[in-house]
PDB file of N, CA and C and ligand atoms in Angstrom:
ATOM      1  N   MET J   1      59.866 -12.229 -14.482  1.00 61.00           N
ATOM      2  CA  MET J   1      58.664 -12.191 -15.341  1.00 61.00           C
ATOM      3  C   MET J   1      57.385 -12.150 -14.504  1.00 61.00           C
ATOM      4  N   ASN J   2      56.551 -11.236 -14.852  1.00 59.00           N
ATOM      5  CA  ASN J   2      55.307 -11.119 -14.100  1.00 59.00           C
ATOM      6  C   ASN J   2      54.120 -11.566 -14.948  1.00 59.00           C
ATOM      7  N   SER J   3      53.749 -12.781 -14.781  1.00 54.00           N
ATOM      8  CA  SER J   3      52.579 -13.257 -15.521  1.00 54.00           C
ATOM      9  C   SER J   3      51.333 -13.138 -14.651  1.00 54.00           C
ATOM     10  N   PRO J   4      50.263 -12.536 -15.174  1.00 54.00           N
ATOM     11  CA  PRO J   4      49.032 -12.300 -14.371  1.00 54.00           C
ATOM     12  C   PRO J   4      48.152 -13.542 -14.255  1.00 54.00           C
ATOM     13  N   GLU J   5      48.763 -14.636 -13.869  1.00 57.00           N
ATOM     14  CA  GLU J   5      47.978 -15.872 -13.815  1.00 57.00           C
ATOM     15  C   GLU J   5      47.039 -15.917 -12.611  1.00 57.00           C
ATOM     16  N   ARG J   6      47.330 -15.067 -11.623  1.00 59.00           N
ATOM     17  CA  ARG J   6      46.480 -15.092 -10.428  1.00 59.00           C
ATOM     18  C   ARG J   6      45.105 -14.471 -10.712  1.00 59.00           C
ATOM     19  N   LEU J   7      45.050 -13.606 -11.727  1.00 56.00           N
ATOM     20  CA  LEU J   7      43.771 -12.985 -12.066  1.00 56.00           C
ATOM     21  C   LEU J   7      42.991 -13.853 -13.050  1.00 56.00           C
ATOM     22  N   ASN J   8      42.591 -14.965 -12.550  1.00 56.00           N
ATOM     23  CA  ASN J   8      41.859 -15.897 -13.411  1.00 56.00           C
ATOM     24  C   ASN J   8      40.376 -15.546 -13.454  1.00 56.00           C
ATOM     25  N   PRO J   9      39.858 -15.163 -14.589  1.00 56.00           N
ATOM     26  CA  PRO J   9      38.454 -14.749 -14.681  1.00 56.00           C
ATOM     27  C   PRO J   9      37.473 -15.901 -14.496  1.00 56.00           C
ATOM     28  N   HIS J  10      37.973 -17.139 -14.583  1.00 60.00           N
ATOM     29  CA  HIS J  10      37.050 -18.275 -14.472  1.00 60.00           C
ATOM     30  C   HIS J  10      36.899 -18.752 -13.034  1.00 60.00           C
ATOM     31  N   SER J  11      37.579 -18.067 -12.085  1.00 51.00           N
ATOM     32  CA  SER J  11      37.540 -18.544 -10.709  1.00 51.00           C
ATOM     33  C   SER J  11      36.518 -17.787  -9.873  1.00 51.00           C
ATOM     34  N   THR J  12      35.508 -17.224 -10.507  1.00 52.00           N
ATOM     35  CA  THR J  12      34.488 -16.508  -9.741  1.00 52.00           C
ATOM     36  C   THR J  12      33.636 -17.484  -8.946  1.00 52.00           C
ATOM     37  N   PRO J  13      33.374 -17.170  -7.714  1.00 51.00           N
ATOM     38  CA  PRO J  13      32.555 -18.070  -6.878  1.00 51.00           C
ATOM     39  C   PRO J  13      31.106 -18.131  -7.352  1.00 51.00           C
ATOM     40  N   THR J  14      30.467 -19.229  -7.087  1.00 50.00           N
ATOM     41  CA  THR J  14      29.079 -19.381  -7.531  1.00 50.00           C
ATOM     42  C   THR J  14      28.167 -18.512  -6.661  1.00 50.00           C
ATOM     43  N   GLN J  15      27.359 -17.688  -7.315  1.00 49.00           N
ATOM     44  CA  GLN J  15      26.451 -16.806  -6.585  1.00 49.00           C
ATOM     45  C   GLN J  15      25.011 -17.039  -7.033  1.00 49.00           C
ATOM     46  N   SER J  16      24.706 -18.282  -7.273  1.00 52.00           N
ATOM     47  CA  SER J  16      23.380 -18.585  -7.814  1.00 52.00           C
ATOM     48  C   SER J  16      22.274 -18.234  -6.821  1.00 52.00           C
ATOM     49  N   SER J  17      22.544 -18.453  -5.512  1.00 58.00           N
ATOM     50  CA  SER J  17      21.495 -18.204  -4.528  1.00 58.00           C
ATOM     51  C   SER J  17      21.209 -16.716  -4.404  1.00 58.00           C
ATOM     52  N   SER J  18      22.273 -15.902  -4.383  1.00 66.00           N
ATOM     53  CA  SER J  18      22.062 -14.471  -4.213  1.00 66.00           C
ATOM     54  C   SER J  18      21.467 -13.848  -5.466  1.00 66.00           C
ATOM     55  N   SER J  19      21.810 -14.380  -6.641  1.00 82.00           N
ATOM     56  CA  SER J  19      21.264 -13.807  -7.865  1.00 82.00           C
ATOM     57  C   SER J  19      19.785 -14.140  -8.008  1.00 82.00           C
ATOM     58  N   SER J  20      19.356 -15.290  -7.496  1.00 90.00           N
ATOM     59  CA  SER J  20      17.932 -15.619  -7.554  1.00 90.00           C
ATOM     60  C   SER J  20      17.151 -14.748  -6.580  1.00 90.00           C
ATOM     61  N   HIS J  21      17.828 -14.366  -5.475  1.00 90.00           N
ATOM     62  CA  HIS J  21      17.180 -13.442  -4.541  1.00 90.00           C
ATOM     63  C   HIS J  21      16.976 -12.088  -5.201  1.00 90.00           C
ATOM     64  N   GLU J  22      17.998 -11.670  -5.959  1.00 91.00           N
ATOM     65  CA  GLU J  22      17.872 -10.407  -6.701  1.00 91.00           C
ATOM     66  C   GLU J  22      16.658 -10.449  -7.610  1.00 91.00           C
ATOM     67  N   GLN J  23      16.473 -11.603  -8.224  1.00 93.00           N
ATOM     68  CA  GLN J  23      15.358 -11.754  -9.148  1.00 93.00           C
ATOM     69  C   GLN J  23      14.026 -11.675  -8.392  1.00 93.00           C
ATOM     70  N   GLU J  24      13.991 -12.311  -7.222  1.00 93.00           N
ATOM     71  CA  GLU J  24      12.776 -12.237  -6.403  1.00 93.00           C
ATOM     72  C   GLU J  24      12.455 -10.791  -6.047  1.00 93.00           C
ATOM     73  N   CYS J  25      13.497 -10.041  -5.701  1.00 94.00           N
ATOM     74  CA  CYS J  25      13.323  -8.631  -5.368  1.00 94.00           C
ATOM     75  C   CYS J  25      12.734  -7.870  -6.552  1.00 94.00           C
ATOM     76  N   ALA J  26      13.303  -8.121  -7.720  1.00 94.00           N
ATOM     77  CA  ALA J  26      12.839  -7.411  -8.916  1.00 94.00           C
ATOM     78  C   ALA J  26      11.367  -7.708  -9.172  1.00 94.00           C
ATOM     79  N   VAL J  27      10.994  -8.971  -9.023  1.00 94.00           N
ATOM     80  CA  VAL J  27       9.593  -9.350  -9.248  1.00 94.00           C
ATOM     81  C   VAL J  27       8.705  -8.716  -8.189  1.00 94.00           C
ATOM     82  N   PHE J  28       9.139  -8.821  -6.935  1.00 93.00           N
ATOM     83  CA  PHE J  28       8.341  -8.273  -5.839  1.00 93.00           C
ATOM     84  C   PHE J  28       8.149  -6.769  -6.006  1.00 93.00           C
ATOM     85  N   GLN J  29       9.257  -6.085  -6.325  1.00 92.00           N
ATOM     86  CA  GLN J  29       9.194  -4.627  -6.437  1.00 92.00           C
ATOM     87  C   GLN J  29       8.355  -4.177  -7.632  1.00 92.00           C
ATOM     88  N   SER J  30       8.375  -4.978  -8.691  1.00 93.00           N
ATOM     89  CA  SER J  30       7.591  -4.586  -9.874  1.00 93.00           C
ATOM     90  C   SER J  30       6.099  -4.771  -9.622  1.00 93.00           C
ATOM     91  N   GLN J  31       5.759  -5.675  -8.697  1.00 92.00           N
ATOM     92  CA  GLN J  31       4.338  -5.920  -8.422  1.00 92.00           C
ATOM     93  C   GLN J  31       3.845  -5.133  -7.219  1.00 92.00           C
ATOM     94  N   MET J  32       4.785  -4.551  -6.479  1.00 88.00           N
ATOM     95  CA  MET J  32       4.460  -3.938  -5.188  1.00 88.00           C
ATOM     96  C   MET J  32       3.352  -2.882  -5.312  1.00 88.00           C
ATOM     97  N   ALA J  33       3.555  -1.911  -6.196  1.00 83.00           N
ATOM     98  CA  ALA J  33       2.606  -0.799  -6.320  1.00 83.00           C
ATOM     99  C   ALA J  33       1.218  -1.302  -6.718  1.00 83.00           C
ATOM    100  N   ALA J  34       1.181  -2.230  -7.668  1.00 88.00           N
ATOM    101  CA  ALA J  34      -0.107  -2.732  -8.148  1.00 88.00           C
ATOM    102  C   ALA J  34      -0.830  -3.496  -7.040  1.00 88.00           C
ATOM    103  N   ARG J  35      -0.058  -4.245  -6.239  1.00 89.00           N
ATOM    104  CA  ARG J  35      -0.680  -5.025  -5.169  1.00 89.00           C
ATOM    105  C   ARG J  35      -1.194  -4.127  -4.056  1.00 89.00           C
ATOM    106  N   ILE J  36      -0.466  -3.051  -3.759  1.00 80.00           N
ATOM    107  CA  ILE J  36      -0.943  -2.090  -2.762  1.00 80.00           C
ATOM    108  C   ILE J  36      -2.211  -1.423  -3.267  1.00 80.00           C
ATOM    109  N   ALA J  37      -2.198  -1.050  -4.546  1.00 79.00           N
ATOM    110  CA  ALA J  37      -3.367  -0.401  -5.154  1.00 79.00           C
ATOM    111  C   ALA J  37      -4.577  -1.319  -5.113  1.00 79.00           C
ATOM    112  N   ALA J  38      -4.322  -2.636  -5.192  1.00 87.00           N
ATOM    113  CA  ALA J  38      -5.413  -3.607  -5.169  1.00 87.00           C
ATOM    114  C   ALA J  38      -5.878  -3.884  -3.741  1.00 87.00           C
ATOM    115  N   GLY J  39      -5.221  -3.261  -2.776  1.00 85.00           N
ATOM    116  CA  GLY J  39      -5.633  -3.420  -1.388  1.00 85.00           C
ATOM    117  C   GLY J  39      -5.071  -4.664  -0.719  1.00 85.00           C
ATOM    118  N   GLU J  40      -4.020  -5.225  -1.315  1.00 88.00           N
ATOM    119  CA  GLU J  40      -3.424  -6.431  -0.755  1.00 88.00           C
ATOM    120  C   GLU J  40      -2.536  -6.095   0.438  1.00 88.00           C
ATOM    121  N   ASP J  41      -2.467  -6.981   1.410  1.00 87.00           N
ATOM    122  CA  ASP J  41      -1.616  -6.742   2.564  1.00 87.00           C
ATOM    123  C   ASP J  41      -0.255  -7.390   2.317  1.00 87.00           C
ATOM    124  N   LEU J  42       0.727  -6.563   1.945  1.00 89.00           N
ATOM    125  CA  LEU J  42       2.032  -7.107   1.586  1.00 89.00           C
ATOM    126  C   LEU J  42       2.871  -7.475   2.808  1.00 89.00           C
ATOM    127  N   GLN J  43       2.433  -7.089   3.981  1.00 86.00           N
ATOM    128  CA  GLN J  43       3.198  -7.434   5.186  1.00 86.00           C
ATOM    129  C   GLN J  43       3.250  -8.944   5.396  1.00 86.00           C
ATOM    130  N   THR J  44       2.305  -9.651   4.810  1.00 90.00           N
ATOM    131  CA  THR J  44       2.248 -11.100   4.986  1.00 90.00           C
ATOM    132  C   THR J  44       2.987 -11.835   3.875  1.00 90.00           C
ATOM    133  N   ASP J  45       3.607 -11.109   2.961  1.00 92.00           N
ATOM    134  CA  ASP J  45       4.297 -11.743   1.841  1.00 92.00           C
ATOM    135  C   ASP J  45       5.540 -12.487   2.335  1.00 92.00           C
ATOM    136  N   ALA J  46       5.741 -13.688   1.800  1.00 92.00           N
ATOM    137  CA  ALA J  46       6.857 -14.535   2.244  1.00 92.00           C
ATOM    138  C   ALA J  46       8.203 -13.893   1.925  1.00 92.00           C
ATOM    139  N   HIS J  47       8.298 -13.262   0.788  1.00 93.00           N
ATOM    140  CA  HIS J  47       9.569 -12.646   0.400  1.00 93.00           C
ATOM    141  C   HIS J  47       9.921 -11.490   1.332  1.00 93.00           C
ATOM    142  N   LEU J  48       8.916 -10.758   1.736  1.00 92.00           N
ATOM    143  CA  LEU J  48       9.153  -9.574   2.552  1.00 92.00           C
ATOM    144  C   LEU J  48       9.743  -9.943   3.914  1.00 92.00           C
ATOM    145  N   LYS J  49       9.392 -11.139   4.405  1.00 91.00           N
ATOM    146  CA  LYS J  49       9.817 -11.538   5.747  1.00 91.00           C
ATOM    147  C   LYS J  49      11.328 -11.657   5.857  1.00 91.00           C
ATOM    148  N   ASP J  50      11.984 -12.098   4.784  1.00 90.00           N
ATOM    149  CA  ASP J  50      13.440 -12.238   4.872  1.00 90.00           C
ATOM    150  C   ASP J  50      14.171 -11.291   3.926  1.00 90.00           C
ATOM    151  N   CYS J  51      13.549 -10.156   3.612  1.00 94.00           N
ATOM    152  CA  CYS J  51      14.225  -9.184   2.740  1.00 94.00           C
ATOM    153  C   CYS J  51      14.061  -7.787   3.316  1.00 94.00           C
ATOM    154  N   ALA J  52      15.121  -7.311   3.976  1.00 94.00           N
ATOM    155  CA  ALA J  52      15.064  -5.991   4.600  1.00 94.00           C
ATOM    156  C   ALA J  52      14.956  -4.884   3.555  1.00 94.00           C
ATOM    157  N   ARG J  53      15.546  -5.140   2.393  1.00 94.00           N
ATOM    158  CA  ARG J  53      15.530  -4.117   1.348  1.00 94.00           C
ATOM    159  C   ARG J  53      14.114  -3.841   0.864  1.00 94.00           C
ATOM    160  N   CYS J  54      13.353  -4.910   0.632  1.00 94.00           N
ATOM    161  CA  CYS J  54      11.985  -4.743   0.159  1.00 94.00           C
ATOM    162  C   CYS J  54      11.093  -4.208   1.280  1.00 94.00           C
ATOM    163  N   GLN J  55      11.415  -4.564   2.528  1.00 94.00           N
ATOM    164  CA  GLN J  55      10.663  -4.007   3.657  1.00 94.00           C
ATOM    165  C   GLN J  55      10.788  -2.486   3.668  1.00 94.00           C
ATOM    166  N   ALA J  56      12.017  -2.007   3.487  1.00 94.00           N
ATOM    167  CA  ALA J  56      12.258  -0.562   3.473  1.00 94.00           C
ATOM    168  C   ALA J  56      11.543   0.093   2.295  1.00 94.00           C
ATOM    169  N   LEU J  57      11.600  -0.571   1.154  1.00 91.00           N
ATOM    170  CA  LEU J  57      10.939  -0.028  -0.036  1.00 91.00           C
ATOM    171  C   LEU J  57       9.435   0.051   0.153  1.00 91.00           C
ATOM    172  N   LEU J  58       8.878  -0.987   0.773  1.00 90.00           N
ATOM    173  CA  LEU J  58       7.433  -1.015   0.999  1.00 90.00           C
ATOM    174  C   LEU J  58       7.021   0.109   1.944  1.00 90.00           C
ATOM    175  N   ALA J  59       7.820   0.301   2.992  1.00 91.00           N
ATOM    176  CA  ALA J  59       7.521   1.373   3.946  1.00 91.00           C
ATOM    177  C   ALA J  59       7.526   2.727   3.253  1.00 91.00           C
ATOM    178  N   GLU J  60       8.513   2.891   2.376  1.00 89.00           N
ATOM    179  CA  GLU J  60       8.620   4.140   1.631  1.00 89.00           C
ATOM    180  C   GLU J  60       7.399   4.350   0.739  1.00 89.00           C
ATOM    181  N   LEU J  61       7.041   3.288   0.039  1.00 84.00           N
ATOM    182  CA  LEU J  61       5.926   3.375  -0.903  1.00 84.00           C
ATOM    183  C   LEU J  61       4.615   3.651  -0.171  1.00 84.00           C
ATOM    184  N   GLU J  62       4.464   3.032   1.009  1.00 81.00           N
ATOM    185  CA  GLU J  62       3.225   3.245   1.773  1.00 81.00           C
ATOM    186  C   GLU J  62       3.156   4.668   2.285  1.00 81.00           C
ATOM    187  N   ALA J  63       4.307   5.227   2.652  1.00 87.00           N
ATOM    188  CA  ALA J  63       4.339   6.622   3.093  1.00 87.00           C
ATOM    189  C   ALA J  63       3.934   7.549   1.953  1.00 87.00           C
ATOM    190  N   ILE J  64       4.416   7.238   0.755  1.00 82.00           N
ATOM    191  CA  ILE J  64       4.072   8.050  -0.418  1.00 82.00           C
ATOM    192  C   ILE J  64       2.582   7.922  -0.719  1.00 82.00           C
ATOM    193  N   ALA J  65       2.071   6.699  -0.625  1.00 77.00           N
ATOM    194  CA  ALA J  65       0.654   6.465  -0.910  1.00 77.00           C
ATOM    195  C   ALA J  65      -0.217   7.226   0.073  1.00 77.00           C
ATOM    196  N   GLN J  66       0.219   7.254   1.333  1.00 79.00           N
ATOM    197  CA  GLN J  66      -0.544   7.961   2.356  1.00 79.00           C
ATOM    198  C   GLN J  66      -0.531   9.467   2.092  1.00 79.00           C
ATOM    199  N   ALA J  67       0.646   9.981   1.718  1.00 83.00           N
ATOM    200  CA  ALA J  67       0.757  11.401   1.402  1.00 83.00           C
ATOM    201  C   ALA J  67      -0.119  11.758   0.210  1.00 83.00           C
ATOM    202  N   ALA J  68      -0.152  10.879  -0.774  1.00 79.00           N
ATOM    203  CA  ALA J  68      -0.964  11.129  -1.967  1.00 79.00           C
ATOM    204  C   ALA J  68      -2.441  11.177  -1.604  1.00 79.00           C
ATOM    205  N   ARG J  69      -2.840  10.296  -0.674  1.00 76.00           N
ATOM    206  CA  ARG J  69      -4.243  10.277  -0.247  1.00 76.00           C
ATOM    207  C   ARG J  69      -4.597  11.593   0.446  1.00 76.00           C
ATOM    208  N   LEU J  70      -3.655  12.139   1.211  1.00 80.00           N
ATOM    209  CA  LEU J  70      -3.907  13.403   1.905  1.00 80.00           C
ATOM    210  C   LEU J  70      -4.000  14.564   0.932  1.00 80.00           C
ATOM    211  N   LEU J  71      -3.277  14.441  -0.195  1.00 77.00           N
ATOM    212  CA  LEU J  71      -3.255  15.528  -1.178  1.00 77.00           C
ATOM    213  C   LEU J  71      -4.452  15.484  -2.105  1.00 77.00           C
ATOM    214  N   LEU J  72      -5.194  14.368  -2.081  1.00 71.00           N
ATOM    215  CA  LEU J  72      -6.352  14.256  -2.972  1.00 71.00           C
ATOM    216  C   LEU J  72      -7.375  15.325  -2.617  1.00 71.00           C
ATOM    217  N   PRO J  73      -7.912  15.996  -3.630  1.00 66.00           N
ATOM    218  CA  PRO J  73      -8.906  17.033  -3.364  1.00 66.00           C
ATOM    219  C   PRO J  73     -10.224  16.440  -2.844  1.00 66.00           C
ATOM    220  N   ILE J  74     -10.748  17.062  -1.832  1.00 60.00           N
ATOM    221  CA  ILE J  74     -12.039  16.622  -1.293  1.00 60.00           C
ATOM    222  C   ILE J  74     -13.144  17.365  -2.028  1.00 60.00           C
ATOM    223  N   GLU J  75     -13.965  16.624  -2.747  1.00 62.00           N
ATOM    224  CA  GLU J  75     -14.953  17.275  -3.614  1.00 62.00           C
ATOM    225  C   GLU J  75     -16.230  17.647  -2.866  1.00 62.00           C
ATOM    226  N   GLU J  76     -16.522  16.918  -1.843  1.00 59.00           N
ATOM    227  CA  GLU J  76     -17.755  17.227  -1.122  1.00 59.00           C
ATOM    228  C   GLU J  76     -17.515  18.320  -0.077  1.00 59.00           C
ATOM    229  N   GLU J  77     -18.531  19.105   0.178  1.00 58.00           N
ATOM    230  CA  GLU J  77     -18.404  20.155   1.179  1.00 58.00           C
ATOM    231  C   GLU J  77     -19.462  19.934   2.253  1.00 58.00           C
ATOM    232  N   PRO J  78     -19.145  19.078   3.183  1.00 58.00           N
ATOM    233  CA  PRO J  78     -20.146  18.720   4.197  1.00 58.00           C
ATOM    234  C   PRO J  78     -20.404  19.846   5.186  1.00 58.00           C
ATOM    235  N   ASP J  79     -19.436  20.750   5.339  1.00 64.00           N
ATOM    236  CA  ASP J  79     -19.582  21.790   6.346  1.00 64.00           C
ATOM    237  C   ASP J  79     -20.767  22.705   6.054  1.00 64.00           C
ATOM    238  N   ASP J  80     -20.897  23.171   4.796  1.00 67.00           N
ATOM    239  CA  ASP J  80     -21.977  24.080   4.446  1.00 67.00           C
ATOM    240  C   ASP J  80     -23.330  23.430   4.680  1.00 67.00           C
ATOM    241  N   ASN J  81     -23.474  22.205   4.176  1.00 74.00           N
ATOM    242  CA  ASN J  81     -24.740  21.498   4.348  1.00 74.00           C
ATOM    243  C   ASN J  81     -25.047  21.279   5.820  1.00 74.00           C
ATOM    244  N   LEU J  82     -23.999  20.960   6.556  1.00 71.00           N
ATOM    245  CA  LEU J  82     -24.188  20.682   7.977  1.00 71.00           C
ATOM    246  C   LEU J  82     -24.714  21.908   8.700  1.00 71.00           C
ATOM    247  N   TRP J  83     -24.095  23.060   8.365  1.00 72.00           N
ATOM    248  CA  TRP J  83     -24.527  24.288   9.030  1.00 72.00           C
ATOM    249  C   TRP J  83     -25.953  24.659   8.643  1.00 72.00           C
ATOM    250  N   GLN J  84     -26.288  24.423   7.365  1.00 77.00           N
ATOM    251  CA  GLN J  84     -27.658  24.702   6.928  1.00 77.00           C
ATOM    252  C   GLN J  84     -28.652  23.862   7.715  1.00 77.00           C
ATOM    253  N   LYS J  85     -28.303  22.595   7.906  1.00 78.00           N
ATOM    254  CA  LYS J  85     -29.203  21.707   8.635  1.00 78.00           C
ATOM    255  C   LYS J  85     -29.330  22.140  10.084  1.00 78.00           C
ATOM    256  N   ILE J  86     -28.201  22.539  10.662  1.00 71.00           N
ATOM    257  CA  ILE J  86     -28.231  22.975  12.058  1.00 71.00           C
ATOM    258  C   ILE J  86     -29.077  24.243  12.192  1.00 71.00           C
ATOM    259  N   GLU J  87     -28.879  25.165  11.242  1.00 80.00           N
ATOM    260  CA  GLU J  87     -29.654  26.415  11.272  1.00 80.00           C
ATOM    261  C   GLU J  87     -31.146  26.128  11.142  1.00 80.00           C
ATOM    262  N   GLN J  88     -31.457  25.234  10.199  1.00 82.00           N
ATOM    263  CA  GLN J  88     -32.856  24.868   9.994  1.00 82.00           C
ATOM    264  C   GLN J  88     -33.443  24.253  11.257  1.00 82.00           C
ATOM    265  N   ALA J  89     -32.639  23.405  11.857  1.00 82.00           N
ATOM    266  CA  ALA J  89     -33.119  22.726  13.071  1.00 82.00           C
ATOM    267  C   ALA J  89     -33.361  23.737  14.177  1.00 82.00           C
ATOM    268  N   ILE J  90     -32.477  24.709  14.286  1.00 80.00           N
ATOM    269  CA  ILE J  90     -32.614  25.716  15.345  1.00 80.00           C
ATOM    270  C   ILE J  90     -33.839  26.586  15.074  1.00 80.00           C
ATOM    271  N   THR J  91     -33.968  27.085  13.795  1.00 83.00           N
ATOM    272  CA  THR J  91     -35.060  27.982  13.484  1.00 83.00           C
ATOM    273  C   THR J  91     -36.415  27.272  13.563  1.00 83.00           C
ATOM    274  N   SER J  92     -36.446  26.015  13.182  1.00 80.00           N
ATOM    275  CA  SER J  92     -37.736  25.300  13.191  1.00 80.00           C
ATOM    276  C   SER J  92     -38.163  24.973  14.622  1.00 80.00           C
ATOM    277  N   GLU J  93     -37.222  24.915  15.531  1.00 68.00           N
ATOM    278  CA  GLU J  93     -37.559  24.581  16.892  1.00 68.00           C
ATOM    279  C   GLU J  93     -38.017  25.824  17.680  1.00 68.00           C
ATOM    280  N   ARG J  94     -37.786  26.996  17.053  1.00 61.00           N
ATOM    281  CA  ARG J  94     -38.174  28.228  17.751  1.00 61.00           C
ATOM    282  C   ARG J  94     -39.703  28.341  17.826  1.00 61.00           C
ATOM    283  N   PRO J  95     -40.197  28.783  18.889  1.00 64.00           N
ATOM    284  CA  PRO J  95     -41.641  28.923  19.049  1.00 64.00           C
ATOM    285  C   PRO J  95     -42.188  30.145  18.327  1.00 64.00           C
TER     286      PRO J  95
HETATM  287 ZN1   ZN L 101      13.491  -8.276  -1.800  1.00 56.53          ZN
END
């Protein structure tokens, strides 16, 4: 007779510490973008120091944020004004 008594569903080990860490990650990750947007320095966050997963996520997010900043359209055109000023300066200095 083969009774499956060894597969006892109530013998799961306690994982309270790791599950609370998961929760910390979820909270940290949900606030990460908003805190970066607010200009906060997340490198000093206590959770980040002992969580490699969130460190990697933060690095990724910062790379994306940097790329987004590069893609932002530059509305001012300083080159034209600069050249006009230089031209004016040159022509006005002519005798
Ligand atoms: Zn984490």
